[in-house]
Short mmCIF file of C-alpha atoms in Angstrom, two decimals:
data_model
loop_
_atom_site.label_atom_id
_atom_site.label_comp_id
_atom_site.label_asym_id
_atom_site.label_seq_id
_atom_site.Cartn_x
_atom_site.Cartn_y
_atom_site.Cartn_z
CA UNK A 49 80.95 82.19 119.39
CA UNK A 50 79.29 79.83 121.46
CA UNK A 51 79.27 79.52 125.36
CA UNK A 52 80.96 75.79 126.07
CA UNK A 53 79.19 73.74 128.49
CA UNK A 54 80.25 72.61 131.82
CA UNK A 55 81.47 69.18 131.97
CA UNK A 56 78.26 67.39 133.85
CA UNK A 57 80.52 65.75 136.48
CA UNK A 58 81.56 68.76 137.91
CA UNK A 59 79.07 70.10 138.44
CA UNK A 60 77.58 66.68 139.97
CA UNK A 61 80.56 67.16 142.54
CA UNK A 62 80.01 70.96 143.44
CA UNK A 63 76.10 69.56 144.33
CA UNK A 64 77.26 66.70 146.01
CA UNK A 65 79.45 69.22 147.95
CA UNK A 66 77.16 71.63 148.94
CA UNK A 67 74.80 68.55 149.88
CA UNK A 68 76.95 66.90 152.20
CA UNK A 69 78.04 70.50 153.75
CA UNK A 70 74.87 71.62 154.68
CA UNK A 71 73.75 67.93 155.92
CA UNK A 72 77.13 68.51 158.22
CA UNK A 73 76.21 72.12 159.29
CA UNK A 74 72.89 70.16 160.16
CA UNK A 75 74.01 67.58 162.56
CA UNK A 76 76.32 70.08 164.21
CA UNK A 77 73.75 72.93 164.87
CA UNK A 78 71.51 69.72 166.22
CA UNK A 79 74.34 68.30 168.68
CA UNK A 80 75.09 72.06 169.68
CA UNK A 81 71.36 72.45 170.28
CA UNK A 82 70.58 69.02 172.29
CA UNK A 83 73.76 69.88 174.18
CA UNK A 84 72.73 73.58 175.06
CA UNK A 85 69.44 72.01 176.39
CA UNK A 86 70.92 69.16 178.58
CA UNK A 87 73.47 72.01 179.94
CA UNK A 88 70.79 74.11 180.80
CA UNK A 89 68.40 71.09 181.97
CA UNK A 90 71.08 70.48 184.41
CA UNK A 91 71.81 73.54 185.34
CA UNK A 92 68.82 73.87 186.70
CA UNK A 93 68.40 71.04 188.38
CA UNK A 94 71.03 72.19 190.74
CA UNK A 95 69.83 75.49 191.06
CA UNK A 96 66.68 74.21 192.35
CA UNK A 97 64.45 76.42 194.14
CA UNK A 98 62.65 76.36 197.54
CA UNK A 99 58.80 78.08 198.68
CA UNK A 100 59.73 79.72 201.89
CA UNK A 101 56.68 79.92 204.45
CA UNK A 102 56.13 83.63 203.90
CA UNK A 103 55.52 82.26 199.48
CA UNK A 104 59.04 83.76 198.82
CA UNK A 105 60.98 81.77 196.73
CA UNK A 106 64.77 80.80 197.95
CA UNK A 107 67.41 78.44 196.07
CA UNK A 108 67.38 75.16 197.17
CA UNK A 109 71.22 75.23 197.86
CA UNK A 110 70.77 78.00 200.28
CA UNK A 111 68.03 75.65 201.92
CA UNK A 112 70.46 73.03 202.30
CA UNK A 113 73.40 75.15 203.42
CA UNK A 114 70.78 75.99 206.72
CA UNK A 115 69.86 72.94 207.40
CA UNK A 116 73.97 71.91 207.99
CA UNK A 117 74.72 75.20 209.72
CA UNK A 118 71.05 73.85 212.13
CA UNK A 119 73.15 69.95 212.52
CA UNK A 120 76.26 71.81 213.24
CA UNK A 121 75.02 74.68 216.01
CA UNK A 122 73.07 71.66 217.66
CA UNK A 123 76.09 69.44 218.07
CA UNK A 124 78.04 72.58 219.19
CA UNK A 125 75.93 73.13 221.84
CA UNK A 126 74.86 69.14 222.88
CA UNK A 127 78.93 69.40 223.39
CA UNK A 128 78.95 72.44 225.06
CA UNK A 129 76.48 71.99 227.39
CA UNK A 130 77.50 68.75 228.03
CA UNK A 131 81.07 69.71 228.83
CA UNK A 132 80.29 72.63 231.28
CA UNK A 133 77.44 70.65 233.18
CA UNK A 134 78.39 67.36 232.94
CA UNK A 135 80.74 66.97 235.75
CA UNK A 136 82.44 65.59 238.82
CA UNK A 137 85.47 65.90 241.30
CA UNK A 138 87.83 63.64 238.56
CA UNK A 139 86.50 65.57 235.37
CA UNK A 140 85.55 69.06 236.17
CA UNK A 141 88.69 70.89 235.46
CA UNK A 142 89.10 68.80 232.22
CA UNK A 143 85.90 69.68 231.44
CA UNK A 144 85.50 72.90 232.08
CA UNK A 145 88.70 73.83 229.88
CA UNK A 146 87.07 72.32 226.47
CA UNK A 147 84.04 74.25 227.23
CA UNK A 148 85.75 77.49 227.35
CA UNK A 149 86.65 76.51 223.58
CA UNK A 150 83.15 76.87 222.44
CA UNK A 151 81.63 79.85 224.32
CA UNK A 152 83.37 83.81 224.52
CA UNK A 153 83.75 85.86 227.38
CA UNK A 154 79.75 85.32 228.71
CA UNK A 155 80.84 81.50 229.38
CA UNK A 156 84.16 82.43 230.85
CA UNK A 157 81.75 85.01 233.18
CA UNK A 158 79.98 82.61 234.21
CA UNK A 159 82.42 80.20 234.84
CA UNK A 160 84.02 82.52 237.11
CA UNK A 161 81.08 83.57 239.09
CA UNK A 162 80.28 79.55 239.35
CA UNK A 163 83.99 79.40 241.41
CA UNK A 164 83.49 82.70 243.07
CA UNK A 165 80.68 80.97 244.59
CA UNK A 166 82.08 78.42 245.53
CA UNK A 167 80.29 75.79 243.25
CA UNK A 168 83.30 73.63 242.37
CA UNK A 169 84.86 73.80 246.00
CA UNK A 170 81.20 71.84 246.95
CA UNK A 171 81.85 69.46 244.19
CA UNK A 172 85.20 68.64 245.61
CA UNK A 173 84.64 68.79 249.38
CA UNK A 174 81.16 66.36 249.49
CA UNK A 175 82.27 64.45 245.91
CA UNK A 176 79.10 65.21 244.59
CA UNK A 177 78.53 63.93 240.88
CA UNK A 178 76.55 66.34 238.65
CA UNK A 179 75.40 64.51 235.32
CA UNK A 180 73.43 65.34 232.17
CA UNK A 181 70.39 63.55 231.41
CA UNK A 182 68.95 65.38 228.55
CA UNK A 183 70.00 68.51 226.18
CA UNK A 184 67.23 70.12 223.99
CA UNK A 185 68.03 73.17 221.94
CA UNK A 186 65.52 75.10 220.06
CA UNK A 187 67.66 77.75 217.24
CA UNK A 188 66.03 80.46 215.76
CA UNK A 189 67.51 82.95 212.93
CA UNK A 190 66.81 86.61 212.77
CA UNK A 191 68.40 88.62 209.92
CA UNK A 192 71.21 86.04 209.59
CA UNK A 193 71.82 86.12 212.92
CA UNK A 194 71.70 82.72 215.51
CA UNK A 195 70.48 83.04 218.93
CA UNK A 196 69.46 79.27 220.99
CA UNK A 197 67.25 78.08 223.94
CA UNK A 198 68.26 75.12 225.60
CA UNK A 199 66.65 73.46 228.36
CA UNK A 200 69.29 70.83 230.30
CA UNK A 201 68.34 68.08 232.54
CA UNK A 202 70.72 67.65 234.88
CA UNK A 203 70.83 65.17 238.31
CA UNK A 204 73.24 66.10 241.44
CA UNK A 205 74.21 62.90 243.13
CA UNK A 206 74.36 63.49 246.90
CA UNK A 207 75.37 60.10 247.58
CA UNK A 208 72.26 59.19 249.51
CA UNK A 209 70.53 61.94 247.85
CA UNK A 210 69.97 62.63 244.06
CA UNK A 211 67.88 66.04 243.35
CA UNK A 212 67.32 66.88 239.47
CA UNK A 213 67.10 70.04 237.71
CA UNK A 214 65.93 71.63 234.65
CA UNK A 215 68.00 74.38 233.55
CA UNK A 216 67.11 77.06 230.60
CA UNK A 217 69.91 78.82 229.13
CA UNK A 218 69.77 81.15 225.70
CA UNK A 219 72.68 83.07 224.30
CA UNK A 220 73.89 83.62 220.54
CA UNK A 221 75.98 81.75 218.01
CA UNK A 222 78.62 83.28 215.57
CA UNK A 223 80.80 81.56 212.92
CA UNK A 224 84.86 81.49 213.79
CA UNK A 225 87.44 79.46 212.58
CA UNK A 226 87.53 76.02 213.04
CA UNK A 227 89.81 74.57 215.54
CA UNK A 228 89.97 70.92 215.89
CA UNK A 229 89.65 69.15 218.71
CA UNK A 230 89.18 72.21 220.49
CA UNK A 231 85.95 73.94 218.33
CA UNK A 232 85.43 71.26 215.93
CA UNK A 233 81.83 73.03 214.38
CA UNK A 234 83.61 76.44 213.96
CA UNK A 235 80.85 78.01 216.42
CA UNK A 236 81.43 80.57 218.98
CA UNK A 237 78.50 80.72 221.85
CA UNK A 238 78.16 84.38 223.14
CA UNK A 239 75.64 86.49 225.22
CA UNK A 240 75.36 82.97 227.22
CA UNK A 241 73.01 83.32 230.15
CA UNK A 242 71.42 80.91 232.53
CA UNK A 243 67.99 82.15 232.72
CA UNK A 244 66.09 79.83 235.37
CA UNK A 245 67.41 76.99 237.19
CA UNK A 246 64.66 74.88 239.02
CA UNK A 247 64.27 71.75 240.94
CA UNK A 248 61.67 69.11 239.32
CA UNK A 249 62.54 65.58 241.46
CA UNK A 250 64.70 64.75 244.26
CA UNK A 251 65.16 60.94 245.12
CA UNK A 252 66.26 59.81 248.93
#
């Protein structure tokens, strides 16, 4: 008996089948593959890494995450400083109050010692104006920790008299909450300490 032939078009089909299956399994596997590559292109690109001045290598996020905590601990203490030295017989109490916001217990300290001595009573009793002419802060990191130099220029209007001063100050900064308006940059000032306070003009 003799084996009967498949019909021709049939067999076209099944070819044409397995043709146009693997051309599809083609163009998948490519659009998987250029995706996978743009995915990890982009990936990345935002996972971009920095050379550190010691050659280590750090991600560039981390980088840019520093350089906002540097803008915010400046402002902090621009405000800071300019709110506890920056002062008169109409403002000082205001003042004073929002700059107890930004610093801990070493600012309160101070504050204290400042009326113990009688600091504000001489503001009040001759008027005298005390006002900021320049704030300069210098931050350095150590382990993840913040500490800050400032140096303040600061004039003390006599009336007749004007004498200006350069203070340097240094303490520490640590990360809270934030609290707006009262601690807008979420920074806490502690370990604050006046360090020299010296007299570079005085006008008559």
């Amino acid at each position: 008996m003799k084996t009967p032939y498949k019909n021709i078009y049939n067999v076209l089909k099944l070819n044409r089948f397995i043709v146009l299956a693997v051309v599809v399994c083609a163009l998948l596997s490519s659009t998987f593959s250029v995706w996978m590559v743009f995915n990890t292109n982009q990936k990345a690109l935002n996972s971009a890494f920095a050379i550190n001045t010691d050659g280590s290598i750090i991600p560039l996020k981390l980088v840019t995450q520093k350089e906002n905590f540097r803008v915010e601990a400046l402002a902090h203490l621009d405000l800071f400083h300019n709110y506890f030295y920056n002062i008169d017989a109409s403002n000082y109490e205001r003042n004073l109050e929002k700059a107890l916001w930004l610093g801990n217990s070493s600012v309160d300290n101070l504050y204290r010692q400042k009326k113990a001595d009688g600091v504000y009573n001489r503001l009040l009793q001759y008027s005298l104006v005390q006002k900021v002419l320049s704030i300069d802060s210098r931050i350095n990191e150590n382990n993840g920790s913040y500490s800050f130099t400032t140096t303040t220029i600061f004039e003390i209007n006599r009336g007749s008299i004007i004498d200006t001063y350069e203070l340097v100050s240094t303490g520490n900064l640590i990360m809270v909450d934030r609290n707006f308006p009262n601690n807008p940059h979420g920074l806490l000032i502690t370990s604050y300490f006046e360090n020299t306070l010296k007299k570079i003009s005085d006008e008559s």
